[in-house]
Amino acid sequence: MPQIAWIGLGNIGKVLCENLARYGPKSTRVSAWNRTHSAAEELAAQVENIDAVSSLADAVNNSDIICVCLSDDAAVKDVFSEIESKASAAVSGKLFVDLSTIHPDTASAVAERVHKLGAEYLGSPIFGGVPLAKNRQVTLVLAGPSKAISRFRPFTTGVICGQLICLPDKPCAHAFMLKLLGNFIRFSAIATLAEADAFSEIVGLPPEALEQFVGVVLQGAAVGQLQGLRSGEYHKTGKPNVPITLWNKESSHLVDIASKCGARLDMLSTVASQGDRVNENYGPGVSLLTIFGLVREQCGLPFET
């Protein structure tokens, strides 16, 4: 059985690492590394089959598959630079699976560096937040060599995710492009529901009318999104599962890509600016759903539901 390393124990990384240790193929052991070593030690004390390692080089050198789940492009670049400088002799033949949400250009550059070291790289961003991760219901995108995808498959469906979107033998950058586009669609839908609900309140439409329309016509995720907005989740919770800074990072990546392509995307410009206003008005630590409070205030309604 391959030896696994897990790099990065943020909110979702910690959950996925734990699931890998608990539900992975028999005899799966996970070497966990985090910049703040105490996070790895705490997780190892709580979950069997997880070993906290004190150095990134040890995590990489002692593993066959290295999963990377980090907060942003800078963190990913730093980790792979350190791997390149300290663990290059032991990297050949290994598989790096990058579950971070990063710019496709960053992924392409990292993949090129990894390939030069004789290793393989899979783009593998995640759709879904911590609650879905706890239930092993996130969706994983895999883009890269078919053999590398097959090598990682035993640790995916039913272990750390519920569904897979596979792009075999496609550039790893495609996985991250899909992640950015997918979240653009999701945030746009939330922003649209926020405006529709606020406007329906202003014009006196009964709340159940919009609820029935969403349930009958749109169905699916839109039902839960509308319920989440109306419940006041965005102002009642403490630390959000999805802070607005994540969307702002992703929208900036998309704006950059669109600019380079010469594409005009009006909806992207709108929702990107909305994210910026949420950050400016309410701070970087608020929930992505705070867009609802922003829209309500812009419509002359109270911030809170």
PDB file of C-alpha atoms in Angstrom:
ATOM      1  CA  MET A   1       0.000   0.000   0.000  1.00  0.00           C
ATOM      2  CA  PRO A   2       1.414   3.433  -0.941  1.00  0.00           C
ATOM      3  CA  GLN A   3       2.585   5.702   1.862  1.00  0.00           C
ATOM      4  CA  ILE A   4       0.641   8.973   1.938  1.00  0.00           C
ATOM      5  CA  ALA A   5       1.698  12.449   3.061  1.00  0.00           C
ATOM      6  CA  TRP A   6      -0.747  15.277   3.732  1.00  0.00           C
ATOM      7  CA  ILE A   7       0.545  18.839   3.486  1.00  0.00           C
ATOM      8  CA  GLY A   8      -1.688  21.578   4.920  1.00  0.00           C
ATOM      9  CA  LEU A   9      -4.172  21.278   7.776  1.00  0.00           C
ATOM     10  CA  GLY A  10      -6.496  24.222   7.303  1.00  0.00           C
ATOM     11  CA  ASN A  11     -10.240  23.890   7.843  1.00  0.00           C
ATOM     12  CA  ILE A  12     -10.939  21.538   4.967  1.00  0.00           C
ATOM     13  CA  GLY A  13      -7.462  20.014   4.760  1.00  0.00           C
ATOM     14  CA  LYS A  14      -7.740  18.731   8.315  1.00  0.00           C
ATOM     15  CA  VAL A  15     -11.080  17.046   7.596  1.00  0.00           C
ATOM     16  CA  LEU A  16      -9.881  15.431   4.370  1.00  0.00           C
ATOM     17  CA  CYS A  17      -6.694  14.197   6.012  1.00  0.00           C
ATOM     18  CA  GLU A  18      -8.721  12.612   8.813  1.00  0.00           C
ATOM     19  CA  ASN A  19     -11.069  10.949   6.314  1.00  0.00           C
ATOM     20  CA  LEU A  20      -8.110   9.579   4.381  1.00  0.00           C
ATOM     21  CA  ALA A  21      -6.746   7.985   7.549  1.00  0.00           C
ATOM     22  CA  ARG A  22     -10.121   6.653   8.711  1.00  0.00           C
ATOM     23  CA  TYR A  23     -11.613   5.422   5.456  1.00  0.00           C
ATOM     24  CA  GLY A  24      -8.690   4.815   3.127  1.00  0.00           C
ATOM     25  CA  PRO A  25      -7.709   1.330   1.929  1.00  0.00           C
ATOM     26  CA  LYS A  26      -6.595  -1.008   4.673  1.00  0.00           C
ATOM     27  CA  SER A  27      -3.198  -0.217   6.203  1.00  0.00           C
ATOM     28  CA  THR A  28      -3.227   3.373   4.891  1.00  0.00           C
ATOM     29  CA  ARG A  29      -1.066   5.568   7.103  1.00  0.00           C
ATOM     30  CA  VAL A  30      -0.808   9.303   6.650  1.00  0.00           C
ATOM     31  CA  SER A  31       2.185  11.499   7.475  1.00  0.00           C
ATOM     32  CA  ALA A  32       0.732  14.924   8.269  1.00  0.00           C
ATOM     33  CA  TRP A  33       2.726  18.141   8.031  1.00  0.00           C
ATOM     34  CA  ASN A  34       1.680  21.705   8.718  1.00  0.00           C
ATOM     35  CA  ARG A  35       3.647  24.942   9.113  1.00  0.00           C
ATOM     36  CA  THR A  36       2.238  25.117  12.630  1.00  0.00           C
ATOM     37  CA  HIS A  37       3.436  21.729  13.850  1.00  0.00           C
ATOM     38  CA  SER A  38       1.037  21.644  16.794  1.00  0.00           C
ATOM     39  CA  ALA A  39      -1.877  21.263  14.355  1.00  0.00           C
ATOM     40  CA  ALA A  40      -0.360  18.027  13.023  1.00  0.00           C
ATOM     41  CA  GLU A  41       0.387  16.792  16.547  1.00  0.00           C
ATOM     42  CA  GLU A  42      -3.170  17.447  17.708  1.00  0.00           C
ATOM     43  CA  LEU A  43      -4.652  15.617  14.738  1.00  0.00           C
ATOM     44  CA  ALA A  44      -2.297  12.662  15.173  1.00  0.00           C
ATOM     45  CA  ALA A  45      -3.306  12.401  18.838  1.00  0.00           C
ATOM     46  CA  GLN A  46      -6.979  12.253  17.868  1.00  0.00           C
ATOM     47  CA  VAL A  47      -6.927   9.981  14.817  1.00  0.00           C
ATOM     48  CA  GLU A  48      -5.333   6.582  14.338  1.00  0.00           C
ATOM     49  CA  ASN A  49      -3.093   6.034  11.313  1.00  0.00           C
ATOM     50  CA  ILE A  50      -1.910   9.662  11.293  1.00  0.00           C
ATOM     51  CA  ASP A  51       1.702  10.474  12.164  1.00  0.00           C
ATOM     52  CA  ALA A  52       2.798  14.064  12.706  1.00  0.00           C
ATOM     53  CA  VAL A  53       6.088  14.835  10.990  1.00  0.00           C
ATOM     54  CA  SER A  54       8.182  17.838  11.902  1.00  0.00           C
ATOM     55  CA  SER A  55       9.662  18.635   8.500  1.00  0.00           C
ATOM     56  CA  LEU A  56       8.335  18.910   4.983  1.00  0.00           C
ATOM     57  CA  ALA A  57      11.318  16.948   3.663  1.00  0.00           C
ATOM     58  CA  ASP A  58      10.486  13.999   5.952  1.00  0.00           C
ATOM     59  CA  ALA A  59       6.865  14.030   4.826  1.00  0.00           C
ATOM     60  CA  VAL A  60       7.865  13.920   1.160  1.00  0.00           C
ATOM     61  CA  ASN A  61      10.836  11.559   1.428  1.00  0.00           C
ATOM     62  CA  ASN A  62       8.890   8.910   3.341  1.00  0.00           C
ATOM     63  CA  SER A  63       5.820   8.929   1.089  1.00  0.00           C
ATOM     64  CA  ASP A  64       4.786   7.773  -2.371  1.00  0.00           C
ATOM     65  CA  ILE A  65       1.768  10.071  -2.783  1.00  0.00           C
ATOM     66  CA  ILE A  66       1.843  13.625  -1.429  1.00  0.00           C
ATOM     67  CA  CYS A  67      -1.455  15.493  -1.090  1.00  0.00           C
ATOM     68  CA  VAL A  68      -1.159  19.284  -0.913  1.00  0.00           C
ATOM     69  CA  CYS A  69      -4.053  21.372   0.407  1.00  0.00           C
ATOM     70  CA  LEU A  70      -2.974  24.968   0.981  1.00  0.00           C
ATOM     71  CA  SER A  71      -4.631  28.371   1.275  1.00  0.00           C
ATOM     72  CA  ASP A  72      -3.356  30.244  -1.772  1.00  0.00           C
ATOM     73  CA  ASP A  73      -0.868  30.490  -4.609  1.00  0.00           C
ATOM     74  CA  ALA A  74       1.896  31.919  -2.446  1.00  0.00           C
ATOM     75  CA  ALA A  75       1.694  29.018   0.005  1.00  0.00           C
ATOM     76  CA  VAL A  76       1.755  26.478  -2.827  1.00  0.00           C
ATOM     77  CA  LYS A  77       4.777  28.122  -4.432  1.00  0.00           C
ATOM     78  CA  ASP A  78       6.621  28.229  -1.106  1.00  0.00           C
ATOM     79  CA  VAL A  79       5.993  24.558  -0.355  1.00  0.00           C
ATOM     80  CA  PHE A  80       7.073  23.332  -3.770  1.00  0.00           C
ATOM     81  CA  SER A  81      10.151  25.559  -3.690  1.00  0.00           C
ATOM     82  CA  GLU A  82      11.094  23.980  -0.377  1.00  0.00           C
ATOM     83  CA  ILE A  83      10.435  20.495  -1.745  1.00  0.00           C
ATOM     84  CA  GLU A  84      12.587  21.266  -4.775  1.00  0.00           C
ATOM     85  CA  SER A  85      15.486  22.512  -2.674  1.00  0.00           C
ATOM     86  CA  LYS A  86      15.418  20.014   0.212  1.00  0.00           C
ATOM     87  CA  ALA A  87      13.835  16.824  -1.061  1.00  0.00           C
ATOM     88  CA  SER A  88      14.666  16.672  -4.757  1.00  0.00           C
ATOM     89  CA  ALA A  89      16.816  13.546  -4.436  1.00  0.00           C
ATOM     90  CA  ALA A  90      13.865  11.562  -3.128  1.00  0.00           C
ATOM     91  CA  VAL A  91      11.113  12.996  -5.325  1.00  0.00           C
ATOM     92  CA  SER A  92      11.542  10.905  -8.472  1.00  0.00           C
ATOM     93  CA  GLY A  93       8.609   8.549  -9.054  1.00  0.00           C
ATOM     94  CA  LYS A  94       6.327  10.212  -6.542  1.00  0.00           C
ATOM     95  CA  LEU A  95       2.848  11.606  -7.198  1.00  0.00           C
ATOM     96  CA  PHE A  96       1.822  15.072  -6.015  1.00  0.00           C
ATOM     97  CA  VAL A  97      -1.923  15.707  -5.756  1.00  0.00           C
ATOM     98  CA  ASP A  98      -2.729  19.400  -5.406  1.00  0.00           C
ATOM     99  CA  LEU A  99      -6.116  20.056  -3.777  1.00  0.00           C
ATOM    100  CA  SER A 100      -5.513  23.789  -3.336  1.00  0.00           C
ATOM    101  CA  THR A 101      -7.498  26.455  -5.187  1.00  0.00           C
ATOM    102  CA  ILE A 102      -4.911  28.303  -7.262  1.00  0.00           C
ATOM    103  CA  HIS A 103      -4.467  30.141 -10.532  1.00  0.00           C
ATOM    104  CA  PRO A 104      -4.163  27.720 -13.482  1.00  0.00           C
ATOM    105  CA  ASP A 105      -0.866  29.391 -14.416  1.00  0.00           C
ATOM    106  CA  THR A 106       0.508  28.633 -10.952  1.00  0.00           C
ATOM    107  CA  ALA A 107      -0.494  24.985 -11.347  1.00  0.00           C
ATOM    108  CA  SER A 108       1.157  24.737 -14.758  1.00  0.00           C
ATOM    109  CA  ALA A 109       4.401  26.207 -13.427  1.00  0.00           C
ATOM    110  CA  VAL A 110       4.418  23.876 -10.415  1.00  0.00           C
ATOM    111  CA  ALA A 111       3.658  20.857 -12.604  1.00  0.00           C
ATOM    112  CA  GLU A 112       6.588  21.699 -14.866  1.00  0.00           C
ATOM    113  CA  ARG A 113       8.938  21.906 -11.877  1.00  0.00           C
ATOM    114  CA  VAL A 114       7.641  18.600 -10.505  1.00  0.00           C
ATOM    115  CA  HIS A 115       8.036  16.848 -13.861  1.00  0.00           C
ATOM    116  CA  LYS A 116      11.651  18.003 -14.078  1.00  0.00           C
ATOM    117  CA  LEU A 117      12.245  16.207 -10.790  1.00  0.00           C
ATOM    118  CA  GLY A 118      10.899  12.980 -12.278  1.00  0.00           C
ATOM    119  CA  ALA A 119       7.582  13.094 -10.410  1.00  0.00           C
ATOM    120  CA  GLU A 120       3.940  13.425 -11.461  1.00  0.00           C
ATOM    121  CA  TYR A 121       1.392  16.121 -10.606  1.00  0.00           C
ATOM    122  CA  LEU A 122      -2.403  16.008 -10.527  1.00  0.00           C
ATOM    123  CA  GLY A 123      -4.603  19.069 -10.375  1.00  0.00           C
ATOM    124  CA  SER A 124      -7.295  18.151  -7.882  1.00  0.00           C
ATOM    125  CA  PRO A 125      -9.309  21.108  -6.519  1.00  0.00           C
ATOM    126  CA  ILE A 126     -12.389  20.536  -4.349  1.00  0.00           C
ATOM    127  CA  PHE A 127     -16.008  21.602  -4.759  1.00  0.00           C
ATOM    128  CA  GLY A 128     -17.765  21.798  -1.405  1.00  0.00           C
ATOM    129  CA  GLY A 129     -17.062  23.142   2.057  1.00  0.00           C
ATOM    130  CA  VAL A 130     -16.284  21.677   5.452  1.00  0.00           C
ATOM    131  CA  PRO A 131     -19.785  20.276   6.186  1.00  0.00           C
ATOM    132  CA  LEU A 132     -19.751  18.277   2.941  1.00  0.00           C
ATOM    133  CA  ALA A 133     -16.143  17.235   3.574  1.00  0.00           C
ATOM    134  CA  LYS A 134     -17.088  15.814   6.976  1.00  0.00           C
ATOM    135  CA  ASN A 135     -19.662  13.619   5.259  1.00  0.00           C
ATOM    136  CA  ARG A 136     -17.250  12.696   2.457  1.00  0.00           C
ATOM    137  CA  GLN A 137     -19.529  14.363  -0.067  1.00  0.00           C
ATOM    138  CA  VAL A 138     -17.257  16.940  -1.676  1.00  0.00           C
ATOM    139  CA  THR A 139     -16.590  16.690  -5.398  1.00  0.00           C
ATOM    140  CA  LEU A 140     -13.007  16.221  -6.520  1.00  0.00           C
ATOM    141  CA  VAL A 141     -11.679  17.222  -9.936  1.00  0.00           C
ATOM    142  CA  LEU A 142      -8.715  15.251 -11.269  1.00  0.00           C
ATOM    143  CA  ALA A 143      -6.725  16.425 -14.281  1.00  0.00           C
ATOM    144  CA  GLY A 144      -3.440  14.942 -15.399  1.00  0.00           C
ATOM    145  CA  PRO A 145      -1.969  11.684 -16.711  1.00  0.00           C
ATOM    146  CA  SER A 146      -4.407   8.762 -16.756  1.00  0.00           C
ATOM    147  CA  LYS A 147      -1.947   6.537 -14.898  1.00  0.00           C
ATOM    148  CA  ALA A 148      -1.599   9.140 -12.164  1.00  0.00           C
ATOM    149  CA  ILE A 149      -5.385   9.411 -11.827  1.00  0.00           C
ATOM    150  CA  SER A 150      -5.646   5.613 -11.536  1.00  0.00           C
ATOM    151  CA  ARG A 151      -2.925   5.653  -8.915  1.00  0.00           C
ATOM    152  CA  PHE A 152      -4.880   8.080  -6.717  1.00  0.00           C
ATOM    153  CA  ARG A 153      -8.396   6.728  -7.346  1.00  0.00           C
ATOM    154  CA  PRO A 154      -8.412   4.263  -4.401  1.00  0.00           C
ATOM    155  CA  PHE A 155      -8.212   7.260  -2.052  1.00  0.00           C
ATOM    156  CA  THR A 156     -11.055   9.259  -3.597  1.00  0.00           C
ATOM    157  CA  THR A 157     -14.713   8.142  -3.865  1.00  0.00           C
ATOM    158  CA  GLY A 158     -16.009   6.982  -0.501  1.00  0.00           C
ATOM    159  CA  VAL A 159     -12.785   8.018   1.196  1.00  0.00           C
ATOM    160  CA  ILE A 160     -12.346  11.782   0.884  1.00  0.00           C
ATOM    161  CA  CYS A 161     -15.063  12.610  -1.654  1.00  0.00           C
ATOM    162  CA  GLY A 162     -18.480  11.602  -2.904  1.00  0.00           C
ATOM    163  CA  GLN A 163     -18.041  12.351  -6.601  1.00  0.00           C
ATOM    164  CA  LEU A 164     -15.245  12.643  -9.128  1.00  0.00           C
ATOM    165  CA  ILE A 165     -14.883  14.744 -12.245  1.00  0.00           C
ATOM    166  CA  CYS A 166     -12.021  13.204 -14.205  1.00  0.00           C
ATOM    167  CA  LEU A 167     -10.139  14.908 -17.023  1.00  0.00           C
ATOM    168  CA  PRO A 168      -7.653  12.180 -17.991  1.00  0.00           C
ATOM    169  CA  ASP A 169      -4.589  13.194 -19.961  1.00  0.00           C
ATOM    170  CA  LYS A 170      -5.653  16.839 -19.863  1.00  0.00           C
ATOM    171  CA  PRO A 171      -3.417  19.655 -18.563  1.00  0.00           C
ATOM    172  CA  CYS A 172      -3.609  20.039 -14.789  1.00  0.00           C
ATOM    173  CA  ALA A 173      -4.550  23.685 -15.356  1.00  0.00           C
ATOM    174  CA  HIS A 174      -7.943  22.533 -16.667  1.00  0.00           C
ATOM    175  CA  ALA A 175      -8.930  21.299 -13.202  1.00  0.00           C
ATOM    176  CA  PHE A 176      -8.222  24.675 -11.629  1.00  0.00           C
ATOM    177  CA  MET A 177      -9.945  26.534 -14.449  1.00  0.00           C
ATOM    178  CA  LEU A 178     -13.042  24.404 -13.879  1.00  0.00           C
ATOM    179  CA  LYS A 179     -12.849  25.109 -10.158  1.00  0.00           C
ATOM    180  CA  LEU A 180     -12.777  28.869 -10.745  1.00  0.00           C
ATOM    181  CA  LEU A 181     -15.598  28.739 -13.286  1.00  0.00           C
ATOM    182  CA  GLY A 182     -17.685  26.463 -11.092  1.00  0.00           C
ATOM    183  CA  ASN A 183     -17.408  28.768  -8.106  1.00  0.00           C
ATOM    184  CA  PHE A 184     -18.151  31.757 -10.346  1.00  0.00           C
ATOM    185  CA  ILE A 185     -21.426  30.083 -11.324  1.00  0.00           C
ATOM    186  CA  ARG A 186     -22.241  29.253  -7.712  1.00  0.00           C
ATOM    187  CA  PHE A 187     -21.491  32.744  -6.375  1.00  0.00           C
ATOM    188  CA  SER A 188     -23.408  34.354  -9.237  1.00  0.00           C
ATOM    189  CA  ALA A 189     -26.422  32.195  -8.356  1.00  0.00           C
ATOM    190  CA  ILE A 190     -26.222  33.243  -4.699  1.00  0.00           C
ATOM    191  CA  ALA A 191     -25.941  36.914  -5.664  1.00  0.00           C
ATOM    192  CA  THR A 192     -28.941  36.570  -7.984  1.00  0.00           C
ATOM    193  CA  LEU A 193     -31.036  34.880  -5.298  1.00  0.00           C
ATOM    194  CA  ALA A 194     -30.021  37.617  -2.831  1.00  0.00           C
ATOM    195  CA  GLU A 195     -31.208  40.364  -5.161  1.00  0.00           C
ATOM    196  CA  ALA A 196     -34.402  38.497  -6.078  1.00  0.00           C
ATOM    197  CA  ASP A 197     -35.299  37.912  -2.434  1.00  0.00           C
ATOM    198  CA  ALA A 198     -34.575  41.496  -1.365  1.00  0.00           C
ATOM    199  CA  PHE A 199     -36.554  42.872  -4.307  1.00  0.00           C
ATOM    200  CA  SER A 200     -39.478  40.538  -3.670  1.00  0.00           C
ATOM    201  CA  GLU A 201     -39.621  41.842  -0.097  1.00  0.00           C
ATOM    202  CA  ILE A 202     -39.619  45.457  -1.300  1.00  0.00           C
ATOM    203  CA  VAL A 203     -42.480  44.919  -3.752  1.00  0.00           C
ATOM    204  CA  GLY A 204     -44.505  42.973  -1.205  1.00  0.00           C
ATOM    205  CA  LEU A 205     -44.368  39.537  -2.772  1.00  0.00           C
ATOM    206  CA  PRO A 206     -45.180  36.879  -0.152  1.00  0.00           C
ATOM    207  CA  PRO A 207     -41.988  35.023   0.908  1.00  0.00           C
ATOM    208  CA  GLU A 208     -43.559  31.664   0.086  1.00  0.00           C
ATOM    209  CA  ALA A 209     -44.061  32.705  -3.551  1.00  0.00           C
ATOM    210  CA  LEU A 210     -40.343  32.892  -4.289  1.00  0.00           C
ATOM    211  CA  GLU A 211     -39.749  29.775  -2.202  1.00  0.00           C
ATOM    212  CA  GLN A 212     -42.248  27.836  -4.281  1.00  0.00           C
ATOM    213  CA  PHE A 213     -40.747  29.055  -7.540  1.00  0.00           C
ATOM    214  CA  VAL A 214     -37.228  28.077  -6.492  1.00  0.00           C
ATOM    215  CA  GLY A 215     -38.407  24.690  -5.253  1.00  0.00           C
ATOM    216  CA  VAL A 216     -40.509  23.867  -8.310  1.00  0.00           C
ATOM    217  CA  VAL A 217     -38.500  25.381 -11.146  1.00  0.00           C
ATOM    218  CA  LEU A 218     -34.878  25.723 -10.022  1.00  0.00           C
ATOM    219  CA  GLN A 219     -34.736  22.923  -7.425  1.00  0.00           C
ATOM    220  CA  GLY A 220     -31.416  21.459  -6.310  1.00  0.00           C
ATOM    221  CA  ALA A 221     -28.849  23.656  -4.624  1.00  0.00           C
ATOM    222  CA  ALA A 222     -30.884  26.828  -5.136  1.00  0.00           C
ATOM    223  CA  VAL A 223     -33.419  25.684  -2.516  1.00  0.00           C
ATOM    224  CA  GLY A 224     -30.761  25.327   0.173  1.00  0.00           C
ATOM    225  CA  GLN A 225     -29.085  28.576  -0.874  1.00  0.00           C
ATOM    226  CA  LEU A 226     -32.293  30.577  -0.508  1.00  0.00           C
ATOM    227  CA  GLN A 227     -33.031  28.946   2.833  1.00  0.00           C
ATOM    228  CA  GLY A 228     -29.496  29.691   4.017  1.00  0.00           C
ATOM    229  CA  LEU A 229     -29.808  33.358   3.070  1.00  0.00           C
ATOM    230  CA  ARG A 230     -33.192  33.771   4.730  1.00  0.00           C
ATOM    231  CA  SER A 231     -32.077  31.976   7.899  1.00  0.00           C
ATOM    232  CA  GLY A 232     -29.603  34.765   8.613  1.00  0.00           C
ATOM    233  CA  GLU A 233     -26.694  32.344   8.591  1.00  0.00           C
ATOM    234  CA  TYR A 234     -24.423  35.092   7.278  1.00  0.00           C
ATOM    235  CA  HIS A 235     -24.759  37.216  10.431  1.00  0.00           C
ATOM    236  CA  LYS A 236     -25.483  34.575  13.091  1.00  0.00           C
ATOM    237  CA  THR A 237     -22.407  32.390  12.785  1.00  0.00           C
ATOM    238  CA  GLY A 238     -18.930  33.114  14.110  1.00  0.00           C
ATOM    239  CA  LYS A 239     -16.091  31.880  11.917  1.00  0.00           C
ATOM    240  CA  PRO A 240     -17.595  31.225   8.464  1.00  0.00           C
ATOM    241  CA  ASN A 241     -17.006  28.026   6.526  1.00  0.00           C
ATOM    242  CA  VAL A 242     -16.451  30.106   3.379  1.00  0.00           C
ATOM    243  CA  PRO A 243     -15.071  33.600   4.041  1.00  0.00           C
ATOM    244  CA  ILE A 244     -15.484  36.285   1.417  1.00  0.00           C
ATOM    245  CA  THR A 245     -11.701  36.382   0.937  1.00  0.00           C
ATOM    246  CA  LEU A 246     -11.856  33.018  -0.835  1.00  0.00           C
ATOM    247  CA  TRP A 247     -14.253  34.337  -3.461  1.00  0.00           C
ATOM    248  CA  ASN A 248     -12.233  37.538  -3.832  1.00  0.00           C
ATOM    249  CA  LYS A 249      -9.102  35.483  -4.487  1.00  0.00           C
ATOM    250  CA  GLU A 250     -10.858  33.348  -7.070  1.00  0.00           C
ATOM    251  CA  SER A 251     -12.575  36.241  -8.810  1.00  0.00           C
ATOM    252  CA  SER A 252      -9.248  38.053  -9.128  1.00  0.00           C
ATOM    253  CA  HIS A 253      -7.815  34.957 -10.830  1.00  0.00           C
ATOM    254  CA  LEU A 254     -10.750  34.859 -13.242  1.00  0.00           C
ATOM    255  CA  VAL A 255     -10.521  38.583 -13.996  1.00  0.00           C
ATOM    256  CA  ASP A 256      -6.830  38.130 -14.754  1.00  0.00           C
ATOM    257  CA  ILE A 257      -7.491  35.204 -17.101  1.00  0.00           C
ATOM    258  CA  ALA A 258     -10.340  37.018 -18.874  1.00  0.00           C
ATOM    259  CA  SER A 259      -8.152  40.077 -19.320  1.00  0.00           C
ATOM    260  CA  LYS A 260      -5.364  38.015 -20.868  1.00  0.00           C
ATOM    261  CA  CYS A 261      -7.873  36.351 -23.213  1.00  0.00           C
ATOM    262  CA  GLY A 262      -9.455  39.646 -24.202  1.00  0.00           C
ATOM    263  CA  ALA A 263     -12.847  38.364 -23.027  1.00  0.00           C
ATOM    264  CA  ARG A 264     -15.529  40.722 -21.736  1.00  0.00           C
ATOM    265  CA  LEU A 265     -17.489  39.066 -18.906  1.00  0.00           C
ATOM    266  CA  ASP A 266     -20.013  41.514 -17.493  1.00  0.00           C
ATOM    267  CA  MET A 267     -21.447  39.134 -14.903  1.00  0.00           C
ATOM    268  CA  LEU A 268     -17.959  38.350 -13.613  1.00  0.00           C
ATOM    269  CA  SER A 269     -17.217  42.074 -13.258  1.00  0.00           C
ATOM    270  CA  THR A 270     -20.440  42.523 -11.300  1.00  0.00           C
ATOM    271  CA  VAL A 271     -19.991  39.686  -8.814  1.00  0.00           C
ATOM    272  CA  ALA A 272     -16.285  40.443  -8.412  1.00  0.00           C
ATOM    273  CA  SER A 273     -17.097  44.026  -7.428  1.00  0.00           C
ATOM    274  CA  GLN A 274     -19.808  42.787  -5.050  1.00  0.00           C
ATOM    275  CA  GLY A 275     -17.252  40.602  -3.312  1.00  0.00           C
ATOM    276  CA  ASP A 276     -14.905  43.557  -3.007  1.00  0.00           C
ATOM    277  CA  ARG A 277     -17.664  45.684  -1.461  1.00  0.00           C
ATOM    278  CA  VAL A 278     -18.489  42.989   1.099  1.00  0.00           C
ATOM    279  CA  ASN A 279     -14.823  42.917   2.096  1.00  0.00           C
ATOM    280  CA  GLU A 280     -14.597  46.712   2.304  1.00  0.00           C
ATOM    281  CA  ASN A 281     -17.866  47.196   4.229  1.00  0.00           C
ATOM    282  CA  TYR A 282     -17.835  44.268   6.626  1.00  0.00           C
ATOM    283  CA  GLY A 283     -14.255  42.986   6.751  1.00  0.00           C
ATOM    284  CA  PRO A 284     -12.332  40.039   5.269  1.00  0.00           C
ATOM    285  CA  GLY A 285     -13.454  37.525   7.898  1.00  0.00           C
ATOM    286  CA  VAL A 286     -17.169  37.573   7.090  1.00  0.00           C
ATOM    287  CA  SER A 287     -19.084  34.848   5.296  1.00  0.00           C
ATOM    288  CA  LEU A 288     -19.431  34.783   1.537  1.00  0.00           C
ATOM    289  CA  LEU A 289     -23.199  34.878   2.193  1.00  0.00           C
ATOM    290  CA  THR A 290     -22.816  38.410   3.580  1.00  0.00           C
ATOM    291  CA  ILE A 291     -23.531  39.420  -0.015  1.00  0.00           C
ATOM    292  CA  PHE A 292     -27.189  39.096   1.080  1.00  0.00           C
ATOM    293  CA  GLY A 293     -26.759  41.736   3.785  1.00  0.00           C
ATOM    294  CA  LEU A 294     -25.003  44.027   1.300  1.00  0.00           C
ATOM    295  CA  VAL A 295     -27.818  43.649  -1.229  1.00  0.00           C
ATOM    296  CA  ARG A 296     -30.473  44.233   1.433  1.00  0.00           C
ATOM    297  CA  GLU A 297     -28.828  47.479   2.547  1.00  0.00           C
ATOM    298  CA  GLN A 298     -28.482  48.633  -1.052  1.00  0.00           C
ATOM    299  CA  CYS A 299     -32.238  48.067  -1.405  1.00  0.00           C
ATOM    300  CA  GLY A 300     -33.011  50.098   1.717  1.00  0.00           C
ATOM    301  CA  LEU A 301     -33.659  47.060   3.917  1.00  0.00           C
ATOM    302  CA  PRO A 302     -32.016  46.167   7.252  1.00  0.00           C
ATOM    303  CA  PHE A 303     -28.710  44.272   6.958  1.00  0.00           C
ATOM    304  CA  GLU A 304     -30.055  41.399   9.060  1.00  0.00           C
ATOM    305  CA  THR A 305     -33.030  39.259   8.068  1.00  0.00           C
TER     306      THR A 305
END
